[in-house]
């Protein structure tokens, strides 16, 4: 405040204005030309991908399976596999194409401490994986590139990435906890000022920024998360919301909610049939899909499962 006070008490001396105004602010030819070139180029630019999709639902509702089923014949998928679901489906249902499903474990473990996970190192590993994916997407756009092609990136269990970001805030940024266990002890007291939660949000959306960069390079990007119950004060409300940072939905072009519904007869008894459906909550690229449902899979006691998949996730532009 002393600086502002000094400015009021001792206003700066105004220099004599020179009439040659044009020469006082010479235009930056390089900067101006560069921006104009971008504007000109944008008139002819056709996006290769507009798919940045969030898939939400309870455990076991075909979230990961729907994404893997959307793979085309030539592309590869890179999975940042927080909950191991990608590797499980890869080994169980896609043995004939395992070489095209690259599933990486993002967790960095540590020994000799009470916490099994090294959260700051895990955060950095995820950044390294995603930056490598961006480099891959940029390399394959060159005319002389002949390697494997990256078509899809999937991040499973985004709720666990939120935990990583939050714990890093306590451990590394605020220094209020020694590890992930310490970060769970009265976290609201440890944060202190409310705006400090923005540190966690900033860390979380570093991943969002890299996802959007992948999309701009022609890669389809999917992030999936579980649902958590909302509360009315201290009481469960019976409603559920996505377990991710609250602004995440604003950055996504598509959001799909997965449902699992046991079918009942007219008496209310279960028939043994279970229907798995996808509900399109948000779909910027096709308004006809919004609020619509698709059947993804049907299971019936004593019968093989009927798989329909979700072809909309291929997202052709």
Short mmCIF file of C-alpha atoms in Angstrom, two decimals:
data_model
loop_
_atom_site.label_atom_id
_atom_site.label_comp_id
_atom_site.label_asym_id
_atom_site.label_seq_id
_atom_site.Cartn_x
_atom_site.Cartn_y
_atom_site.Cartn_z
CA UNK A 1 0.00 0.00 0.00
CA UNK A 2 2.96 2.36 0.64
CA UNK A 3 3.74 2.26 -3.06
CA UNK A 4 0.22 3.41 -4.02
CA UNK A 5 0.36 6.12 -1.36
CA UNK A 6 3.62 7.46 -2.74
CA UNK A 7 2.09 7.61 -6.20
CA UNK A 8 -0.77 9.73 -4.88
CA UNK A 9 1.50 12.06 -2.89
CA UNK A 10 4.18 12.33 -5.57
CA UNK A 11 2.53 11.96 -8.96
CA UNK A 12 4.95 11.22 -11.80
CA UNK A 13 6.18 14.20 -13.78
CA UNK A 14 4.59 14.21 -17.20
CA UNK A 15 7.10 14.48 -20.01
CA UNK A 16 6.54 16.77 -22.94
CA UNK A 17 4.48 15.03 -25.56
CA UNK A 18 6.18 14.72 -28.89
CA UNK A 19 3.90 15.22 -31.86
CA UNK A 20 5.34 12.28 -33.78
CA UNK A 21 2.90 9.84 -32.22
CA UNK A 22 3.33 7.19 -34.88
CA UNK A 23 7.02 6.77 -34.12
CA UNK A 24 6.33 6.49 -30.36
CA UNK A 25 4.68 3.05 -30.74
CA UNK A 26 6.19 1.35 -33.76
CA UNK A 27 4.16 -1.68 -34.89
CA UNK A 28 5.70 -5.08 -34.33
CA UNK A 29 5.86 -6.43 -37.85
CA UNK A 30 6.86 -9.90 -36.73
CA UNK A 31 4.13 -10.26 -34.09
CA UNK A 32 1.40 -8.69 -36.22
CA UNK A 33 2.32 -10.76 -39.26
CA UNK A 34 2.41 -13.95 -37.22
CA UNK A 35 -1.06 -13.39 -35.77
CA UNK A 36 -2.48 -12.46 -39.18
CA UNK A 37 -1.03 -15.65 -40.65
CA UNK A 38 -2.85 -17.60 -37.94
CA UNK A 39 -6.10 -15.80 -38.73
CA UNK A 40 -5.70 -16.54 -42.44
CA UNK A 41 -4.85 -20.18 -41.76
CA UNK A 42 -7.87 -20.64 -39.47
CA UNK A 43 -10.22 -19.95 -42.39
CA UNK A 44 -9.17 -23.24 -44.01
CA UNK A 45 -8.53 -25.30 -40.88
CA UNK A 46 -10.63 -28.45 -40.47
CA UNK A 47 -10.33 -30.14 -37.04
CA UNK A 48 -9.32 -33.78 -37.11
CA UNK A 49 -10.96 -34.49 -33.76
CA UNK A 50 -13.55 -32.80 -31.57
CA UNK A 51 -13.80 -35.70 -29.15
CA UNK A 52 -12.96 -34.77 -25.58
CA UNK A 53 -15.48 -36.87 -23.73
CA UNK A 54 -16.18 -37.54 -20.07
CA UNK A 55 -17.75 -40.89 -19.23
CA UNK A 56 -19.30 -41.11 -15.78
CA UNK A 57 -20.95 -43.95 -13.90
CA UNK A 58 -20.77 -46.39 -11.04
CA UNK A 59 -18.28 -49.25 -11.04
CA UNK A 60 -19.00 -51.97 -13.60
CA UNK A 61 -21.21 -49.99 -15.99
CA UNK A 62 -19.19 -50.49 -19.23
CA UNK A 63 -17.28 -47.19 -19.14
CA UNK A 64 -13.88 -48.55 -20.18
CA UNK A 65 -15.35 -51.28 -22.36
CA UNK A 66 -17.29 -48.76 -24.46
CA UNK A 67 -14.12 -46.82 -25.21
CA UNK A 68 -12.06 -49.89 -26.13
CA UNK A 69 -14.86 -51.12 -28.38
CA UNK A 70 -14.74 -47.84 -30.33
CA UNK A 71 -11.21 -48.47 -31.63
CA UNK A 72 -10.76 -48.47 -35.39
CA UNK A 73 -8.75 -51.13 -37.22
CA UNK A 74 -5.49 -49.22 -37.54
CA UNK A 75 -5.20 -47.00 -34.49
CA UNK A 76 -3.53 -47.43 -31.12
CA UNK A 77 -4.93 -46.42 -27.76
CA UNK A 78 -2.88 -45.16 -24.84
CA UNK A 79 -4.45 -45.71 -21.42
CA UNK A 80 -3.36 -43.87 -18.29
CA UNK A 81 -4.76 -46.59 -16.10
CA UNK A 82 -5.31 -45.30 -12.56
CA UNK A 83 -7.64 -48.11 -11.47
CA UNK A 84 -6.30 -50.98 -13.60
CA UNK A 85 -9.55 -51.39 -15.52
CA UNK A 86 -7.90 -50.85 -18.89
CA UNK A 87 -5.29 -53.58 -18.37
CA UNK A 88 -7.96 -55.98 -17.10
CA UNK A 89 -10.16 -55.62 -20.20
CA UNK A 90 -7.11 -55.65 -22.48
CA UNK A 91 -6.09 -59.09 -21.19
CA UNK A 92 -9.63 -60.47 -20.91
CA UNK A 93 -11.29 -59.43 -24.18
CA UNK A 94 -8.68 -58.00 -26.57
CA UNK A 95 -5.86 -60.53 -26.69
CA UNK A 96 -5.81 -60.42 -30.49
CA UNK A 97 -5.05 -56.69 -30.44
CA UNK A 98 -3.10 -56.27 -27.22
CA UNK A 99 -0.18 -54.75 -29.15
CA UNK A 100 -2.42 -51.78 -30.04
CA UNK A 101 -3.66 -51.18 -26.50
CA UNK A 102 -0.86 -49.48 -24.57
CA UNK A 103 -1.92 -49.36 -20.90
CA UNK A 104 0.45 -47.63 -18.46
CA UNK A 105 0.29 -47.68 -14.67
CA UNK A 106 0.73 -44.04 -13.59
CA UNK A 107 1.42 -44.75 -9.92
CA UNK A 108 4.92 -44.24 -8.48
CA UNK A 109 5.44 -46.42 -5.42
CA UNK A 110 7.85 -45.84 -2.57
CA UNK A 111 9.44 -48.03 0.11
CA UNK A 112 10.46 -47.45 3.68
CA UNK A 113 7.60 -45.07 4.49
CA UNK A 114 4.09 -45.44 5.87
CA UNK A 115 2.53 -44.34 2.54
CA UNK A 116 2.84 -46.68 -0.44
CA UNK A 117 2.40 -43.91 -3.01
CA UNK A 118 4.73 -41.07 -3.91
CA UNK A 119 2.13 -38.48 -4.90
CA UNK A 120 4.43 -35.72 -6.25
CA UNK A 121 6.32 -38.27 -8.36
CA UNK A 122 3.02 -39.73 -9.59
CA UNK A 123 1.83 -36.28 -10.66
CA UNK A 124 5.06 -35.73 -12.58
CA UNK A 125 4.88 -39.18 -14.19
CA UNK A 126 1.39 -38.43 -15.51
CA UNK A 127 2.66 -35.13 -16.94
CA UNK A 128 5.56 -36.98 -18.60
CA UNK A 129 3.25 -39.63 -20.10
CA UNK A 130 0.85 -37.04 -21.49
CA UNK A 131 3.61 -34.85 -22.91
CA UNK A 132 5.04 -37.92 -24.65
CA UNK A 133 1.58 -38.62 -26.07
CA UNK A 134 1.40 -35.05 -27.42
CA UNK A 135 4.82 -35.52 -29.05
CA UNK A 136 3.60 -38.79 -30.58
CA UNK A 137 0.48 -37.09 -31.97
CA UNK A 138 2.58 -34.30 -33.48
CA UNK A 139 5.16 -36.69 -34.99
CA UNK A 140 2.55 -38.79 -36.76
CA UNK A 141 1.27 -35.74 -38.63
CA UNK A 142 4.53 -35.51 -40.58
CA UNK A 143 4.51 -36.90 -44.11
CA UNK A 144 7.57 -39.06 -43.45
CA UNK A 145 6.12 -40.77 -40.35
CA UNK A 146 5.63 -44.54 -40.71
CA UNK A 147 5.25 -45.66 -37.08
CA UNK A 148 2.20 -46.74 -35.06
CA UNK A 149 -0.60 -44.22 -35.02
CA UNK A 150 -2.15 -42.87 -31.84
CA UNK A 151 -5.91 -42.55 -32.27
CA UNK A 152 -7.25 -42.51 -28.71
CA UNK A 153 -6.14 -41.61 -25.20
CA UNK A 154 -8.13 -42.84 -22.19
CA UNK A 155 -7.64 -41.82 -18.57
CA UNK A 156 -9.41 -44.17 -16.16
CA UNK A 157 -10.59 -43.20 -12.67
CA UNK A 158 -10.15 -39.46 -12.90
CA UNK A 159 -11.31 -39.33 -9.28
CA UNK A 160 -7.93 -40.82 -8.31
CA UNK A 161 -6.14 -38.10 -10.29
CA UNK A 162 -8.09 -35.59 -8.21
CA UNK A 163 -6.73 -37.30 -5.09
CA UNK A 164 -3.19 -37.04 -6.47
CA UNK A 165 -3.64 -33.32 -7.16
CA UNK A 166 -5.09 -32.65 -3.72
CA UNK A 167 -2.37 -34.57 -1.88
CA UNK A 168 0.34 -32.80 -3.88
CA UNK A 169 -1.13 -29.50 -2.75
CA UNK A 170 -0.72 -30.50 0.91
CA UNK A 171 2.66 -32.24 0.55
CA UNK A 172 4.54 -30.13 -1.97
CA UNK A 173 2.82 -26.76 -2.41
CA UNK A 174 1.61 -25.91 1.11
CA UNK A 175 3.95 -28.17 3.06
CA UNK A 176 1.23 -29.02 5.58
CA UNK A 177 1.44 -32.84 5.32
CA UNK A 178 4.36 -35.28 5.06
CA UNK A 179 2.49 -37.74 2.84
CA UNK A 180 -0.92 -38.85 1.59
CA UNK A 181 -1.96 -40.12 5.02
CA UNK A 182 -1.16 -36.78 6.62
CA UNK A 183 -3.12 -35.02 3.89
CA UNK A 184 -6.29 -36.79 5.05
CA UNK A 185 -6.06 -35.44 8.63
CA UNK A 186 -8.41 -32.45 8.93
CA UNK A 187 -7.67 -31.28 5.37
CA UNK A 188 -9.81 -28.13 5.61
CA UNK A 189 -7.77 -26.90 8.55
CA UNK A 190 -4.55 -27.63 6.72
CA UNK A 191 -5.53 -25.64 3.65
CA UNK A 192 -6.17 -22.45 5.59
CA UNK A 193 -7.25 -19.77 3.14
CA UNK A 194 -10.06 -20.79 0.83
CA UNK A 195 -8.23 -19.68 -2.32
CA UNK A 196 -5.49 -22.20 -1.59
CA UNK A 197 -7.83 -24.86 -3.01
CA UNK A 198 -7.10 -23.26 -6.38
CA UNK A 199 -3.68 -24.91 -6.17
CA UNK A 200 -5.36 -28.30 -6.30
CA UNK A 201 -7.58 -27.17 -9.19
CA UNK A 202 -4.58 -25.86 -11.12
CA UNK A 203 -2.72 -29.13 -10.67
CA UNK A 204 -5.81 -31.11 -11.72
CA UNK A 205 -6.35 -29.12 -14.91
CA UNK A 206 -2.75 -29.44 -16.05
CA UNK A 207 -4.01 -32.80 -17.29
CA UNK A 208 -7.03 -31.14 -18.90
CA UNK A 209 -4.76 -28.79 -20.86
CA UNK A 210 -2.73 -31.69 -22.24
CA UNK A 211 -5.92 -33.56 -23.14
CA UNK A 212 -7.14 -30.59 -25.16
CA UNK A 213 -3.78 -30.35 -26.88
CA UNK A 214 -4.07 -34.00 -27.87
CA UNK A 215 -7.54 -33.37 -29.27
CA UNK A 216 -6.26 -30.42 -31.32
CA UNK A 217 -3.70 -32.82 -32.81
CA UNK A 218 -6.40 -35.22 -34.01
CA UNK A 219 -6.57 -37.65 -31.06
CA UNK A 220 -9.84 -38.69 -29.44
CA UNK A 221 -9.61 -38.21 -25.67
CA UNK A 222 -11.75 -39.89 -23.01
CA UNK A 223 -11.70 -39.34 -19.27
CA UNK A 224 -13.81 -41.55 -17.06
CA UNK A 225 -14.75 -41.19 -13.42
CA UNK A 226 -17.02 -42.70 -10.81
CA UNK A 227 -20.02 -41.07 -9.17
CA UNK A 228 -20.18 -39.79 -5.61
CA UNK A 229 -23.30 -39.16 -3.57
CA UNK A 230 -24.35 -35.60 -2.91
CA UNK A 231 -25.30 -34.46 0.58
CA UNK A 232 -28.01 -32.19 1.90
CA UNK A 233 -26.13 -30.87 4.91
CA UNK A 234 -24.95 -34.04 6.66
CA UNK A 235 -27.59 -36.28 5.08
CA UNK A 236 -27.23 -38.23 1.81
CA UNK A 237 -29.54 -36.77 -0.83
CA UNK A 238 -29.83 -39.87 -3.00
CA UNK A 239 -28.45 -37.91 -5.97
CA UNK A 240 -25.04 -38.53 -7.52
CA UNK A 241 -22.53 -36.34 -9.33
CA UNK A 242 -19.22 -36.98 -11.14
CA UNK A 243 -16.25 -37.39 -8.81
CA UNK A 244 -13.91 -34.90 -10.46
CA UNK A 245 -12.90 -31.26 -10.00
CA UNK A 246 -16.13 -29.26 -10.24
CA UNK A 247 -15.15 -27.24 -13.34
CA UNK A 248 -14.22 -30.32 -15.40
CA UNK A 249 -17.53 -30.59 -17.22
CA UNK A 250 -17.08 -27.08 -18.62
CA UNK A 251 -14.01 -28.19 -20.58
CA UNK A 252 -15.54 -31.29 -22.14
CA UNK A 253 -17.26 -31.43 -25.53
CA UNK A 254 -19.21 -34.56 -24.60
CA UNK A 255 -20.44 -36.17 -21.38
CA UNK A 256 -22.00 -39.64 -21.21
CA UNK A 257 -23.52 -41.21 -18.12
CA UNK A 258 -23.61 -44.99 -17.91
CA UNK A 259 -26.54 -46.79 -16.25
CA UNK A 260 -27.04 -50.34 -15.03
CA UNK A 261 -30.72 -51.30 -14.63
CA UNK A 262 -32.10 -54.70 -13.49
CA UNK A 263 -35.31 -55.39 -15.41
CA UNK A 264 -38.40 -56.30 -13.38
CA UNK A 265 -41.71 -57.87 -14.36
CA UNK A 266 -45.19 -56.50 -13.65
CA UNK A 267 -45.04 -57.81 -10.08
CA UNK A 268 -41.75 -56.02 -9.39
CA UNK A 269 -39.69 -59.20 -9.30
CA UNK A 270 -36.33 -59.26 -11.07
CA UNK A 271 -36.38 -61.13 -14.38
CA UNK A 272 -32.68 -61.91 -14.46
CA UNK A 273 -32.10 -59.42 -17.26
CA UNK A 274 -29.82 -56.43 -16.71
CA UNK A 275 -29.61 -53.56 -19.18
CA UNK A 276 -26.55 -51.33 -19.50
CA UNK A 277 -27.32 -47.99 -21.14
CA UNK A 278 -25.51 -44.79 -22.09
CA UNK A 279 -27.21 -41.44 -21.60
CA UNK A 280 -25.86 -38.48 -23.59
CA UNK A 281 -25.87 -35.59 -21.13
CA UNK A 282 -23.76 -33.27 -23.29
CA UNK A 283 -22.79 -33.61 -26.95
CA UNK A 284 -21.66 -30.36 -28.54
CA UNK A 285 -20.95 -32.00 -31.89
CA UNK A 286 -24.44 -33.46 -32.40
CA UNK A 287 -27.41 -31.92 -30.60
CA UNK A 288 -29.67 -34.78 -31.77
CA UNK A 289 -27.94 -37.06 -29.25
CA UNK A 290 -28.51 -34.87 -26.18
CA UNK A 291 -30.78 -36.55 -23.58
CA UNK A 292 -30.97 -39.71 -25.71
CA UNK A 293 -30.10 -43.22 -24.52
CA UNK A 294 -28.39 -46.16 -26.20
CA UNK A 295 -28.29 -49.76 -25.04
CA UNK A 296 -24.65 -50.83 -24.68
CA UNK A 297 -25.03 -54.36 -23.29
CA UNK A 298 -27.74 -56.74 -22.10
CA UNK A 299 -27.12 -59.68 -19.79
CA UNK A 300 -29.58 -62.46 -18.97
CA UNK A 301 -29.28 -65.31 -16.49
CA UNK A 302 -28.14 -68.44 -18.28
CA UNK A 303 -27.53 -66.68 -21.61
CA UNK A 304 -24.47 -65.10 -23.28
CA UNK A 305 -24.18 -61.33 -22.92
CA UNK A 306 -25.35 -59.26 -25.87
CA UNK A 307 -22.86 -56.51 -26.64
CA UNK A 308 -23.99 -53.51 -28.71
CA UNK A 309 -21.25 -51.02 -27.91
CA UNK A 310 -21.38 -47.27 -28.38
CA UNK A 311 -20.31 -46.40 -31.94
CA UNK A 312 -20.94 -42.69 -31.28
CA UNK A 313 -17.63 -42.64 -29.41
CA UNK A 314 -15.75 -42.99 -32.71
CA UNK A 315 -16.62 -39.35 -33.19
CA UNK A 316 -15.95 -38.91 -36.88
CA UNK A 317 -15.72 -35.21 -37.77
#
